[in-house]
Structures are given as structure tokens and as C-alpha cells.
Short mmCIF file of C-alpha atoms in Angstrom, two decimals:
data_model
loop_
_atom_site.label_atom_id
_atom_site.label_comp_id
_atom_site.label_asym_id
_atom_site.label_seq_id
_atom_site.Cartn_x
_atom_site.Cartn_y
_atom_site.Cartn_z
CA UNK A 1 215.80 -2.24 52.64
CA UNK A 2 219.27 -2.83 51.82
CA UNK A 3 220.62 0.55 51.62
CA UNK A 4 220.82 1.07 55.36
CA UNK A 5 222.55 -2.68 55.59
CA UNK A 6 224.89 -1.64 53.17
CA UNK A 7 225.93 1.65 54.57
CA UNK A 8 226.69 0.00 57.94
CA UNK A 9 228.30 -2.48 55.98
CA UNK A 10 230.45 0.18 54.30
CA UNK A 11 231.46 1.57 57.60
CA UNK A 12 232.46 -1.86 59.01
CA UNK A 13 234.15 -2.77 55.98
CA UNK A 14 236.40 0.31 55.31
CA UNK A 15 237.53 -0.94 52.15
CA UNK A 16 234.32 0.47 50.33
CA UNK A 17 235.27 3.99 50.99
CA UNK A 18 238.74 3.10 49.47
CA UNK A 19 237.26 2.38 45.93
CA UNK A 20 235.00 5.42 45.88
CA UNK A 21 235.77 8.32 43.73
CA UNK A 22 234.19 11.41 45.65
CA UNK A 23 231.92 13.92 43.34
CA UNK A 24 229.33 16.46 43.83
CA UNK A 25 226.08 16.87 42.22
CA UNK A 26 223.76 19.77 43.08
CA UNK A 27 224.12 20.71 46.79
CA UNK A 28 222.87 24.33 46.55
CA UNK A 29 219.57 23.19 48.20
CA UNK A 30 220.33 22.75 51.84
CA UNK A 31 217.52 19.98 51.90
CA UNK A 32 219.16 18.03 48.91
CA UNK A 33 221.25 15.00 50.26
CA UNK A 34 224.88 15.98 49.60
CA UNK A 35 227.21 14.22 47.01
CA UNK A 36 224.15 13.11 45.10
CA UNK A 37 221.81 16.20 45.43
CA UNK A 38 218.84 14.11 46.11
CA UNK A 39 215.66 16.13 47.38
CA UNK A 40 212.78 14.37 49.23
CA UNK A 41 210.42 13.06 46.56
CA UNK A 42 206.87 14.53 46.64
CA UNK A 43 204.22 12.01 47.68
CA UNK A 44 206.48 8.97 48.24
CA UNK A 45 204.57 7.65 51.16
CA UNK A 46 201.81 7.14 48.74
CA UNK A 47 204.06 4.98 46.57
CA UNK A 48 203.16 1.06 46.05
CA UNK A 49 205.21 -1.35 48.26
CA UNK A 50 207.97 -3.50 46.90
CA UNK A 51 208.85 -5.29 49.93
CA UNK A 52 209.54 -5.19 53.71
CA UNK A 53 212.27 -6.19 56.02
CA UNK A 54 213.42 -6.45 59.66
CA UNK A 55 217.20 -5.32 60.33
CA UNK A 56 218.20 -6.48 63.50
CA UNK A 57 221.61 -5.85 65.03
CA UNK A 58 222.70 -2.23 65.66
CA UNK A 59 220.06 -0.79 63.37
CA UNK A 60 217.16 -2.69 64.91
CA UNK A 61 214.61 -1.44 62.69
CA UNK A 62 211.55 -2.54 60.84
CA UNK A 63 211.36 -1.18 57.19
CA UNK A 64 209.42 -0.97 53.95
CA UNK A 65 210.52 -0.47 50.47
CA UNK A 66 208.36 1.35 48.24
CA UNK A 67 208.59 2.41 44.54
CA UNK A 68 207.49 5.19 42.18
CA UNK A 69 205.54 3.91 39.20
CA UNK A 70 208.71 3.66 37.15
CA UNK A 71 210.24 1.37 39.63
CA UNK A 72 207.30 -0.54 40.54
CA UNK A 73 206.67 -1.28 36.93
CA UNK A 74 210.30 -2.29 36.24
CA UNK A 75 210.15 -4.63 39.35
CA UNK A 76 206.76 -6.32 37.86
CA UNK A 77 208.41 -6.55 34.39
CA UNK A 78 211.56 -7.76 35.66
CA UNK A 79 213.04 -4.99 33.73
CA UNK A 80 217.07 -4.63 34.37
CA UNK A 81 218.58 -2.15 34.23
CA UNK A 82 215.90 0.12 36.02
CA UNK A 83 214.78 3.04 33.71
CA UNK A 84 215.95 6.38 34.43
CA UNK A 85 213.35 8.09 36.64
CA UNK A 86 212.80 4.95 38.83
CA UNK A 87 213.03 5.99 42.60
CA UNK A 88 213.06 3.42 45.39
CA UNK A 89 212.41 4.57 48.93
CA UNK A 90 213.34 2.96 51.92
CA UNK A 91 211.15 3.93 55.07
CA UNK A 92 212.36 2.40 58.57
CA UNK A 93 211.04 2.83 62.18
CA UNK A 94 212.33 1.63 65.28
CA UNK A 95 211.28 -2.04 65.95
CA UNK A 96 209.31 -2.35 68.82
CA UNK A 97 207.04 -4.79 70.73
CA UNK A 98 203.25 -4.33 70.35
CA UNK A 99 201.63 -4.35 73.63
CA UNK A 100 198.34 -4.75 71.99
CA UNK A 101 199.26 -7.83 70.06
CA UNK A 102 201.27 -9.46 72.61
CA UNK A 103 198.39 -9.31 75.26
CA UNK A 104 196.68 -11.67 72.87
CA UNK A 105 199.56 -13.96 72.49
CA UNK A 106 200.63 -13.73 76.35
CA UNK A 107 204.24 -13.40 75.18
CA UNK A 108 206.48 -10.62 73.33
CA UNK A 109 206.19 -12.02 69.52
CA UNK A 110 204.51 -9.31 67.78
CA UNK A 111 206.75 -6.47 66.63
CA UNK A 112 205.59 -3.10 64.78
CA UNK A 113 206.92 0.06 63.70
CA UNK A 114 207.84 2.56 66.44
CA UNK A 115 209.32 6.12 65.83
CA UNK A 116 210.56 6.67 62.28
CA UNK A 117 214.17 6.42 61.93
CA UNK A 118 215.14 7.57 58.48
CA UNK A 119 214.05 7.46 54.87
CA UNK A 120 216.54 6.63 52.32
CA UNK A 121 216.19 6.87 48.34
CA UNK A 122 217.69 5.50 45.48
CA UNK A 123 217.45 7.45 42.28
CA UNK A 124 218.12 6.22 38.86
CA UNK A 125 219.54 8.39 36.56
CA UNK A 126 222.09 6.69 34.28
CA UNK A 127 223.77 10.15 32.84
CA UNK A 128 223.85 12.41 36.21
CA UNK A 129 224.94 9.37 38.52
CA UNK A 130 227.16 7.33 35.86
CA UNK A 131 230.01 7.17 38.27
CA UNK A 132 228.03 5.26 40.66
CA UNK A 133 226.21 2.67 38.50
CA UNK A 134 223.45 5.03 37.50
CA UNK A 135 222.05 5.43 40.84
CA UNK A 136 222.25 8.45 43.24
CA UNK A 137 221.27 8.08 47.04
CA UNK A 138 219.79 10.23 49.67
CA UNK A 139 219.06 9.86 53.48
CA UNK A 140 216.38 11.97 55.18
CA UNK A 141 215.58 12.20 58.96
CA UNK A 142 211.95 13.99 59.76
CA UNK A 143 212.21 15.35 56.06
CA UNK A 144 215.73 16.97 56.56
CA UNK A 145 218.54 15.48 54.43
CA UNK A 146 221.08 14.08 56.28
CA UNK A 147 224.21 16.53 55.60
CA UNK A 148 226.90 13.72 55.98
CA UNK A 149 229.02 13.48 52.74
CA UNK A 150 230.78 10.60 54.23
CA UNK A 151 227.54 8.70 54.76
CA UNK A 152 226.65 9.17 51.18
CA UNK A 153 229.89 8.17 49.78
CA UNK A 154 229.37 4.82 51.59
CA UNK A 155 226.32 3.98 49.65
CA UNK A 156 227.32 3.38 46.09
CA UNK A 157 230.45 1.15 46.75
CA UNK A 158 228.59 -1.13 48.64
CA UNK A 159 225.63 -1.30 46.29
CA UNK A 160 228.35 -2.26 43.74
CA UNK A 161 229.78 -5.27 45.84
CA UNK A 162 226.95 -7.61 45.45
CA UNK A 163 224.03 -6.35 43.30
CA UNK A 164 225.62 -6.02 39.65
CA UNK A 165 223.25 -8.72 38.38
CA UNK A 166 220.20 -6.85 39.79
CA UNK A 167 221.43 -3.12 38.71
CA UNK A 168 222.91 -2.40 42.04
CA UNK A 169 219.53 -2.87 43.74
CA UNK A 170 219.43 -5.24 46.75
CA UNK A 171 215.70 -5.18 47.30
CA UNK A 172 213.62 -8.14 45.71
CA UNK A 173 209.80 -7.76 45.11
CA UNK A 174 207.59 -9.33 47.65
CA UNK A 175 204.59 -10.86 45.82
CA UNK B 1 198.93 -7.04 60.52
CA UNK B 2 196.99 -7.59 63.73
CA UNK B 3 194.57 -10.34 62.32
CA UNK B 4 196.66 -13.34 62.30
CA UNK B 5 197.79 -12.54 65.78
CA UNK B 6 194.43 -12.35 66.93
CA UNK B 7 193.33 -15.58 65.20
CA UNK B 8 196.12 -17.44 66.83
CA UNK B 9 195.16 -15.72 70.14
CA UNK B 10 191.61 -16.75 69.63
CA UNK B 11 192.68 -20.39 69.39
CA UNK B 12 194.78 -19.91 72.43
CA UNK B 13 192.19 -17.92 74.33
CA UNK B 14 189.20 -20.18 73.75
CA UNK B 15 186.74 -18.12 75.37
CA UNK B 16 186.86 -16.05 71.96
CA UNK B 17 184.56 -18.58 70.41
CA UNK B 18 182.29 -18.81 73.30
CA UNK B 19 181.13 -15.35 72.61
CA UNK B 20 180.76 -15.69 68.93
CA UNK B 21 177.28 -15.93 67.17
CA UNK B 22 177.87 -18.10 63.99
CA UNK B 23 176.12 -16.80 60.91
CA UNK B 24 176.70 -16.93 57.27
CA UNK B 25 176.88 -14.42 54.30
CA UNK B 26 177.04 -15.56 50.67
CA UNK B 27 179.29 -18.72 50.51
CA UNK B 28 177.86 -19.63 46.83
CA UNK B 29 181.06 -18.42 45.19
CA UNK B 30 183.65 -21.49 45.93
CA UNK B 31 186.57 -18.71 46.12
CA UNK B 32 184.75 -16.76 48.61
CA UNK B 33 185.79 -16.90 52.32
CA UNK B 34 183.30 -18.88 54.45
CA UNK B 35 181.01 -17.01 57.16
CA UNK B 36 181.85 -13.65 55.45
CA UNK B 37 181.59 -14.38 51.72
CA UNK B 38 184.79 -12.34 50.98
CA UNK B 39 186.20 -12.34 47.92
CA UNK B 40 189.76 -11.68 46.68
CA UNK B 41 189.77 -8.02 46.04
CA UNK B 42 191.22 -7.17 42.64
CA UNK B 43 194.37 -5.01 42.59
CA UNK B 44 195.10 -5.23 46.36
CA UNK B 45 198.83 -5.77 45.89
CA UNK B 46 198.87 -2.17 44.30
CA UNK B 47 197.32 -0.58 47.33
CA UNK B 48 199.10 1.83 49.49
CA UNK B 49 200.73 0.70 52.73
CA UNK B 50 199.35 1.25 56.10
CA UNK B 51 202.28 -0.43 58.09
CA UNK B 52 204.68 -3.48 58.51
CA UNK B 53 205.24 -6.12 61.30
CA UNK B 54 206.89 -9.17 62.26
CA UNK B 55 205.12 -11.89 63.99
CA UNK B 56 207.59 -14.52 65.89
CA UNK B 57 206.59 -17.48 67.38
CA UNK B 58 204.72 -20.00 65.66
CA UNK B 59 203.46 -17.58 62.84
CA UNK B 60 207.27 -16.59 62.35
CA UNK B 61 206.26 -14.19 59.44
CA UNK B 62 206.99 -10.85 58.20
CA UNK B 63 204.11 -8.87 56.97
CA UNK B 64 202.64 -5.76 55.40
CA UNK B 65 199.36 -4.09 55.85
CA UNK B 66 197.92 -2.27 52.78
CA UNK B 67 194.66 -0.43 52.32
CA UNK B 68 192.33 0.46 49.72
CA UNK B 69 191.57 4.45 49.09
CA UNK B 70 188.89 4.40 51.53
CA UNK B 71 190.79 2.82 54.29
CA UNK B 72 194.03 4.89 53.45
CA UNK B 73 192.05 8.13 53.55
CA UNK B 74 190.40 7.04 56.88
CA UNK B 75 193.68 6.49 58.29
CA UNK B 76 195.21 9.64 57.39
CA UNK B 77 192.27 11.81 58.38
CA UNK B 78 191.88 9.73 61.54
CA UNK B 79 188.28 8.65 60.67
CA UNK B 80 186.61 6.55 63.00
CA UNK B 81 184.54 4.31 62.36
CA UNK B 82 185.98 3.44 59.03
CA UNK B 83 183.57 4.23 56.28
CA UNK B 84 181.82 1.53 54.47
CA UNK B 85 183.84 0.27 51.52
CA UNK B 86 187.15 0.48 53.71
CA UNK B 87 189.22 -2.83 52.97
CA UNK B 88 192.52 -3.58 54.89
CA UNK B 89 194.93 -6.35 53.43
CA UNK B 90 197.32 -8.07 55.30
CA UNK B 91 200.02 -10.15 53.29
CA UNK B 92 202.43 -12.37 55.14
CA UNK B 93 205.56 -13.98 54.16
CA UNK B 94 207.75 -16.60 55.68
CA UNK B 95 210.46 -14.62 57.77
CA UNK B 96 213.79 -15.76 56.42
CA UNK B 97 217.23 -14.15 56.81
CA UNK B 98 218.81 -12.61 53.62
CA UNK B 99 222.15 -14.20 52.66
CA UNK B 100 222.86 -11.23 50.48
CA UNK B 101 222.44 -8.57 53.22
CA UNK B 102 224.04 -10.79 55.88
CA UNK B 103 227.13 -11.27 53.84
CA UNK B 104 227.82 -7.65 54.31
CA UNK B 105 226.99 -7.49 57.99
CA UNK B 106 229.02 -10.61 58.51
CA UNK B 107 226.22 -12.03 60.73
CA UNK B 108 222.67 -12.97 60.48
CA UNK B 109 220.63 -9.62 61.07
CA UNK B 110 218.67 -8.89 58.14
CA UNK B 111 215.37 -10.77 57.40
CA UNK B 112 213.19 -10.48 54.61
CA UNK B 113 209.96 -11.95 52.89
CA UNK B 114 210.23 -15.74 51.92
CA UNK B 115 207.47 -17.65 50.24
CA UNK B 116 203.94 -15.89 51.03
CA UNK B 117 201.88 -17.58 53.56
CA UNK B 118 198.47 -15.96 53.30
CA UNK B 119 196.56 -12.79 52.71
CA UNK B 120 193.72 -11.63 55.05
CA UNK B 121 191.31 -8.96 54.60
CA UNK B 122 189.04 -6.89 56.64
CA UNK B 123 185.83 -5.34 54.93
CA UNK B 124 183.90 -2.66 56.18
CA UNK B 125 180.23 -3.11 55.64
CA UNK B 126 178.35 -1.66 58.65
CA UNK B 127 175.07 -3.49 57.37
CA UNK B 128 176.30 -6.58 55.84
CA UNK B 129 178.47 -7.35 58.92
CA UNK B 130 176.64 -5.68 61.56
CA UNK B 131 176.77 -8.63 63.74
CA UNK B 132 180.75 -8.54 63.81
CA UNK B 133 181.30 -4.63 64.31
CA UNK B 134 180.66 -3.85 60.63
CA UNK B 135 183.62 -6.09 59.48
CA UNK B 136 183.79 -9.05 57.48
CA UNK B 137 186.91 -11.32 57.40
CA UNK B 138 188.57 -13.35 54.95
CA UNK B 139 191.86 -15.36 54.32
CA UNK B 140 193.51 -16.50 51.13
CA UNK B 141 196.36 -18.62 50.43
CA UNK B 142 197.77 -18.43 46.82
CA UNK B 143 194.83 -16.83 45.58
CA UNK B 144 192.22 -19.53 46.99
CA UNK B 145 189.96 -18.76 50.17
CA UNK B 146 190.63 -20.68 53.03
CA UNK B 147 187.42 -22.95 53.49
CA UNK B 148 187.60 -23.11 57.28
CA UNK B 149 184.40 -21.74 58.99
CA UNK B 150 185.98 -22.06 62.29
CA UNK B 151 188.88 -19.99 61.39
CA UNK B 152 186.84 -17.30 60.09
CA UNK B 153 184.77 -17.54 63.49
CA UNK B 154 187.71 -16.60 65.42
CA UNK B 155 188.35 -13.15 63.64
CA UNK B 156 185.52 -10.79 64.81
CA UNK B 157 185.72 -12.04 68.43
CA UNK B 158 189.25 -11.20 69.15
CA UNK B 159 188.95 -7.97 67.00
CA UNK B 160 186.41 -6.97 69.31
CA UNK B 161 188.31 -7.44 72.36
CA UNK B 162 190.77 -4.68 72.46
CA UNK B 163 189.97 -2.64 69.43
CA UNK B 164 186.84 -1.13 70.32
CA UNK B 165 188.39 2.49 70.31
CA UNK B 166 189.78 2.04 66.96
CA UNK B 167 186.78 0.44 65.33
CA UNK B 168 187.95 -3.09 65.77
CA UNK B 169 191.20 -2.44 63.73
CA UNK B 170 194.40 -3.18 65.36
CA UNK B 171 196.96 -1.97 62.72
CA UNK B 172 198.37 1.62 63.33
CA UNK B 173 199.32 3.72 60.48
CA UNK B 174 203.17 4.13 60.37
CA UNK B 175 204.15 7.73 59.05
#
């Protein structure tokens, strides 16, 4: 759930961009994320949950972080660095009040997912993504890869800023 | 994610209690939820995600709603009423700011799970729980069933208040 925070942080803290060395992987597939060549992983919505979050401010979303079996096992075992093949998915939706729930409370205090905003992936491949800490990143809106190279170039530098002790991953497992 | 809202709503809107006819199911197992006799389902943390939510106000938690295979399939197929055997789990944690994330934003806007608060279950058994719309309810704190019969008696009346068109289930599937 951290990735979007980081991206925004990267845009705010322009220094992130300065330390990034652009490179390209794949890109022939027009539904692959630029820079890293990440494609939408099949069946990611069925993956187990790592954690959840609410990002207020300009993002104003509510989100879930899911992991494929390799990522989930690494989280539960505390394995760091994450093994190659680990994929972390961050799903986000508009953060909206629930009229149904709030009718019970008599006040606006229940917030639920509205429309989906985007889905982001962190894909571990220590060789393919050696220049970015072993992680490749991608963002998809409604199943379509976001085509912005500049956006993708903000992910790795900011993941590298604070998560070195956790293999550049910001999301913690929620028990 | 609705159950806790409803419970609190039930305490606020005392009328809920008035329309409820108490009865007991099971109860011999000292880790079974009172009234409904719900035990902690094995492996529920590995279930797929239905949705997420934030309950502000006095609950002030962030939550995930997971479903067993029967519940998930019914959600995806739009099957109502839910088939017997469907179980919906609502996990909740304290709603806390993330110092790591907020260091990037330069302001407090990222909220993540803190300590677990409780886990609630809705178990579909149209015969066993015929008196409560086919659903039995349970709440567990740190793996231990909450022993309050009064608490358990508030679930069904409030689920019945607004969710008749959705088989007394309040949580909607987040795509």
C-alpha cells in the first residue's frame, strides 16, 4: 500500500528522480508497464491479503495489499530479501462513506471502497531488476498499463529511501 | 466490515434488541461464541479478500473482510441467498498513522493497521440459524471467543434492518 505514497512522495521530493538511472525492460507488449515491462499478473485478485490502508490527502483512497504465494510465504516466514518470483499487488479504490453503514451510526464514520483507482505491482526478480534493488514496478488502471515512464521511474528511488531493512518493501503484514 | 458497525448501531439504537428472540445453539465448547456456538474457523487468515473499510468514531479501526471459498464464489457469481457453508470473516485492527509513509508525505495522511482488535464471523446455515435469517455470528479477540451473550444478540437484529435484499450481508465485493 506504500507504493502510491512513494510515487507521490517522489513527485513532491524531486530529488528522487535525480538519483534514478533510467533503463528499459521489455516494452514490446503494449499492455506492459514501461521501464520494467510488468504485465498484469493473472488471478491477482484471488491472492491472499497482506494488509490494508487508507491514504488520505490528494490520494484519498482505501487499499488492500495482496501477495502471490511466494510473497505471502516470505511475509509469514519473515524471509528477507523476498525470493525471486514474489509479487505484491496493491489495489486501491476511492475512499467513500457508506450510506448503509452510516444510517446505523447516525453519522458519517464508515468508509468503504468506491470505484477502483489503480492497481500497482512490485515484482521481485533479483537479476532482471538488479538496478532497482531487485524489484520491478507496474501500475494498471482498469486492466491497462499506465504508459508513463516518468511515473514508473519514481517508484524504485523512493522504495530505496526507507525500506532497505525490509528489502525495499514498505507494507507490513497485518496479523 | 459491517458487523461491528451494526453491533454498535444496535447498542445505540436500542430498538434492535427489542425485536430479538434469544435462543442458544451449542455453547459447550468454551471457545465457541455464545448464542450461535461459532468456533474460530481454521485458516481464515488465508481466505480471499471481499473488501476493506475504515470505521472512524468510537471504533476507529481499519478492517478487511475475507470469505471462505463458498462465500467468495457467491460474491463473484452474485448468488443470493448465500449457500449454506458460506463464512464471512471481518478482521479489524487499530487505525494508526504510518510514520514510514508519512515521512514521505511530510504530513500525517497514511493510515495502516495497528494492533488487532477483534475478528468477527458470519456463518451461513439456513437450518441451524433459521431464527436469525440463516446466519450465525461470532466475535473473537486474540483467538478467544467473546463470551458476551448480549453482544451476540445485537448482531442479527441489525443485519436484518437494512440488508434484506442482500441476504442480511452488508459488505459489498470490492473489484
